[in-house]
PDB file of C-alpha atoms in Angstrom:
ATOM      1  CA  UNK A   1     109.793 136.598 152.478  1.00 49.00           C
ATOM      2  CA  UNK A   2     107.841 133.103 151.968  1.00 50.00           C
ATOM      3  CA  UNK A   3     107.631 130.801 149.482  1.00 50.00           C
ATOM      4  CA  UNK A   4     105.430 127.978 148.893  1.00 50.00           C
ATOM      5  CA  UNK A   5     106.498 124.141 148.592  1.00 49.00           C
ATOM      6  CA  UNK A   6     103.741 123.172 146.162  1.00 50.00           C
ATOM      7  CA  UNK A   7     105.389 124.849 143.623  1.00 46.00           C
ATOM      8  CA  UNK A   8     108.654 122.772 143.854  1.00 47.00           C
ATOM      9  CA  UNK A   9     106.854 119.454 144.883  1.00 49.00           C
ATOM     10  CA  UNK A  10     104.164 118.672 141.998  1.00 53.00           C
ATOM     11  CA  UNK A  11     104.800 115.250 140.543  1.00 57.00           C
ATOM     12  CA  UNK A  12     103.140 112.776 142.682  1.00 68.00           C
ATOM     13  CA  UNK A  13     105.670 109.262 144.007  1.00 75.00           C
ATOM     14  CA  UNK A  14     104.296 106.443 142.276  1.00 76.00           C
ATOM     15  CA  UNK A  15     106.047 104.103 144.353  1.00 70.00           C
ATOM     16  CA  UNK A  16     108.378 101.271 143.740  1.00 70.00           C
ATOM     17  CA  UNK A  17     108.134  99.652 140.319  1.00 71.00           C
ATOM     18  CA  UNK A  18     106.801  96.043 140.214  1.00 77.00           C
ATOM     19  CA  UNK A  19     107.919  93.331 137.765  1.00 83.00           C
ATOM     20  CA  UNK A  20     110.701  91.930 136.150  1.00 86.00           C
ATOM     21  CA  UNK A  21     112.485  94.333 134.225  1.00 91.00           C
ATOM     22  CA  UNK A  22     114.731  93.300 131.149  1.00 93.00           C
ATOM     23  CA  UNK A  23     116.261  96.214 129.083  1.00 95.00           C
ATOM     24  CA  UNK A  24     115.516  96.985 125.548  1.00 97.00           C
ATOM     25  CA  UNK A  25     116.722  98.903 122.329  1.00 97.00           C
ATOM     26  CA  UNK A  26     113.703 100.811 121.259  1.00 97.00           C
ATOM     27  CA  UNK A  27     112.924 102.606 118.321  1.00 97.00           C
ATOM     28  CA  UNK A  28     110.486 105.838 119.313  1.00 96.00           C
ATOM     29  CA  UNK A  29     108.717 108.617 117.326  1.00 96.00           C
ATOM     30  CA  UNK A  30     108.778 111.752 119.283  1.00 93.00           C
ATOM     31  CA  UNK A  31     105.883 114.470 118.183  1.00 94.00           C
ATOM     32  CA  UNK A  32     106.394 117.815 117.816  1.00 95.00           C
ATOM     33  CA  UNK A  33     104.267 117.997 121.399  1.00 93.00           C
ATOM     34  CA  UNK A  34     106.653 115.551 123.482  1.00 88.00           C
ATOM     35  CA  UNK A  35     104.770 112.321 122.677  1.00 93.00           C
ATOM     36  CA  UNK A  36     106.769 109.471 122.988  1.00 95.00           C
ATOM     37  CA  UNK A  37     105.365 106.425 120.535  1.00 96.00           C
ATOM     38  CA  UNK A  38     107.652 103.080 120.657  1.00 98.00           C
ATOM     39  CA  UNK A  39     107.721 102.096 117.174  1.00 98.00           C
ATOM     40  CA  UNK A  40     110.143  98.739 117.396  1.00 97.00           C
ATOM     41  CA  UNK A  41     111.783  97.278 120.131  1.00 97.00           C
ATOM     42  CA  UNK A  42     114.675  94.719 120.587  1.00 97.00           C
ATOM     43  CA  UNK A  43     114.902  92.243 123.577  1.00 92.00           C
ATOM     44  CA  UNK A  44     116.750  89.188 123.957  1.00 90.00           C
ATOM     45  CA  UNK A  45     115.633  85.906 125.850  1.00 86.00           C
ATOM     46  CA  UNK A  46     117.009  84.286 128.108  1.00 86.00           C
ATOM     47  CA  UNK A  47     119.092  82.072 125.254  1.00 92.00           C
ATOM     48  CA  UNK A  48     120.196  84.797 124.257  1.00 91.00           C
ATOM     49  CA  UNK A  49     118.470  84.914 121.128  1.00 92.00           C
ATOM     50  CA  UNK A  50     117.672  88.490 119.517  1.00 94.00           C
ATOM     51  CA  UNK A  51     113.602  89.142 118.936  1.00 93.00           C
ATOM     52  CA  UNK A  52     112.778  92.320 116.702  1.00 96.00           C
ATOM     53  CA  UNK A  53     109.021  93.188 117.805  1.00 97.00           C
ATOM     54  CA  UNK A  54     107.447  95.252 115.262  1.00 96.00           C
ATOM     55  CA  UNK A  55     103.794  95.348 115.961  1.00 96.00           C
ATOM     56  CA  UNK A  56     103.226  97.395 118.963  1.00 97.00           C
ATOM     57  CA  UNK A  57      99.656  98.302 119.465  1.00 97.00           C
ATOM     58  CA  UNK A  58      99.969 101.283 122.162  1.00 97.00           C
ATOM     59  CA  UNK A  59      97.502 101.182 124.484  1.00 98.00           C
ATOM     60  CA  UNK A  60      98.264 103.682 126.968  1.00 97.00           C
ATOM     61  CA  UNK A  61     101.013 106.313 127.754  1.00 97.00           C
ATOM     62  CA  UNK A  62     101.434 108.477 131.019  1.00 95.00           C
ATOM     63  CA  UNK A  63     104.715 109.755 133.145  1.00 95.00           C
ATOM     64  CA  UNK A  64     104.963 108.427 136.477  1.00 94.00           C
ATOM     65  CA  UNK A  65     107.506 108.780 139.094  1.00 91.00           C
ATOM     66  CA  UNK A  66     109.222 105.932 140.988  1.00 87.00           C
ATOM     67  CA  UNK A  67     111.802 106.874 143.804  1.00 84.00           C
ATOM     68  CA  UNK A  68     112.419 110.196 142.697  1.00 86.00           C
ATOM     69  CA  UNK A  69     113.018 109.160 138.990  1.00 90.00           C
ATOM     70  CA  UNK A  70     110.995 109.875 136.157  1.00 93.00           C
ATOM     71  CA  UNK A  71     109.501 107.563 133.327  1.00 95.00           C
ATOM     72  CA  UNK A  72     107.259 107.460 130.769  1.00 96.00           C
ATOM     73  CA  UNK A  73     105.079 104.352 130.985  1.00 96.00           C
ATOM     74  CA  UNK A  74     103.707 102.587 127.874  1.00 98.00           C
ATOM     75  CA  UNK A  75     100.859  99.817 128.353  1.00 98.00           C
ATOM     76  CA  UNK A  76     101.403  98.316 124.687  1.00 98.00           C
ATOM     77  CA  UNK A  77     100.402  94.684 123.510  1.00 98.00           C
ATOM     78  CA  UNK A  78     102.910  93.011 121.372  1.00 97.00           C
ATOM     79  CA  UNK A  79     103.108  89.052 119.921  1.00 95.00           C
ATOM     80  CA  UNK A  80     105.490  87.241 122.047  1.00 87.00           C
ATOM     81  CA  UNK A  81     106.009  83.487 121.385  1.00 83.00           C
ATOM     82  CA  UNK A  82     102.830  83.489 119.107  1.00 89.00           C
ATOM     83  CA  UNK A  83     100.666  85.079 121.228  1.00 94.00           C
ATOM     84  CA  UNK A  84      99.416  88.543 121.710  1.00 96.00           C
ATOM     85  CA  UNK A  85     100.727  89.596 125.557  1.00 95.00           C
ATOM     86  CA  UNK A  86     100.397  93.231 127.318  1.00 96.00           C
ATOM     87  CA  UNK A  87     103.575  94.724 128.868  1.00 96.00           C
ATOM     88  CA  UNK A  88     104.349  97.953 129.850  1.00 97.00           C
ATOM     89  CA  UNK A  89     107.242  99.730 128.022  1.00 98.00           C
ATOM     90  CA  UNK A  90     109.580 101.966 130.434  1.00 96.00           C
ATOM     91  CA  UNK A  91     111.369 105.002 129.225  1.00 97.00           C
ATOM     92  CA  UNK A  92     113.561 106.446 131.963  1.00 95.00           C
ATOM     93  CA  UNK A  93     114.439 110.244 131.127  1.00 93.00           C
ATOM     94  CA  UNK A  94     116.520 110.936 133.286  1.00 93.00           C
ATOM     95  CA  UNK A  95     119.291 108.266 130.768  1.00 94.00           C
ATOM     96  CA  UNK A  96     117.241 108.009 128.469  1.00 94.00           C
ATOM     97  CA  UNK A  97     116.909 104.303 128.644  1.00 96.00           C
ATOM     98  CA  UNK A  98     114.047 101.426 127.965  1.00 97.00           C
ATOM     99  CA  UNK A  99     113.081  98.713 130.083  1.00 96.00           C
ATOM    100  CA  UNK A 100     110.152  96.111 129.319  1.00 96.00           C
ATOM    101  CA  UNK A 101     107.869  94.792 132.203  1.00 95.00           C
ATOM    102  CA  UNK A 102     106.001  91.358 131.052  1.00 88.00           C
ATOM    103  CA  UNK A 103     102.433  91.591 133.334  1.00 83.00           C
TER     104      UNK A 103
END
């Protein structure tokens, strides 16, 4: 009997995740094929001050892997502080948690 370990190991390590991660409350649309689309997120700063973010241009979405856990990463650009920035929105599946990563 054999079996083959490329069927049990296909996702590919994407490494350690760089950045400085701050956790958010996010408000998604799932589609009826998986798609995960962040429609509003809440952060605070580091005042402590709540910021509702509303206009989320979505750039990019694909799952990664880091350490053996796996995301969904969003490259969105949203207006922080005035200005338009790009940051990459985390969703962990595993808890089914959010994280944002300012670039």
């Amino acid at each position: 009997m054999a079996f083959r370990l490329g069927d049990i190991i296909e996702k590919t390590e994407n490494g350690v995740l760089r950045g400085i991660q701050r956790e958010i409350a996010c408000e998604c649309w799932f589609t009826s094929k998986g798609r995960t689309i962040p429609k509003l997120i809440k952060l605070m700063d580091e005042e402590g001050s709540l910021h509702i973010v509303r206009d989320i241009q979505l750039l990019t979405a694909e799952e990664k892997t880091y350490s053996g856990i796996q995301t969904i990463e969003h490259l969105c650009r949203i207006p922080i502080g005035g200005r338009m920035e790009t940051v990459k929105l985390i969703f962990t599946k595993e808890n089914c948690t959010w994280t944002i990563v300012e670039l």
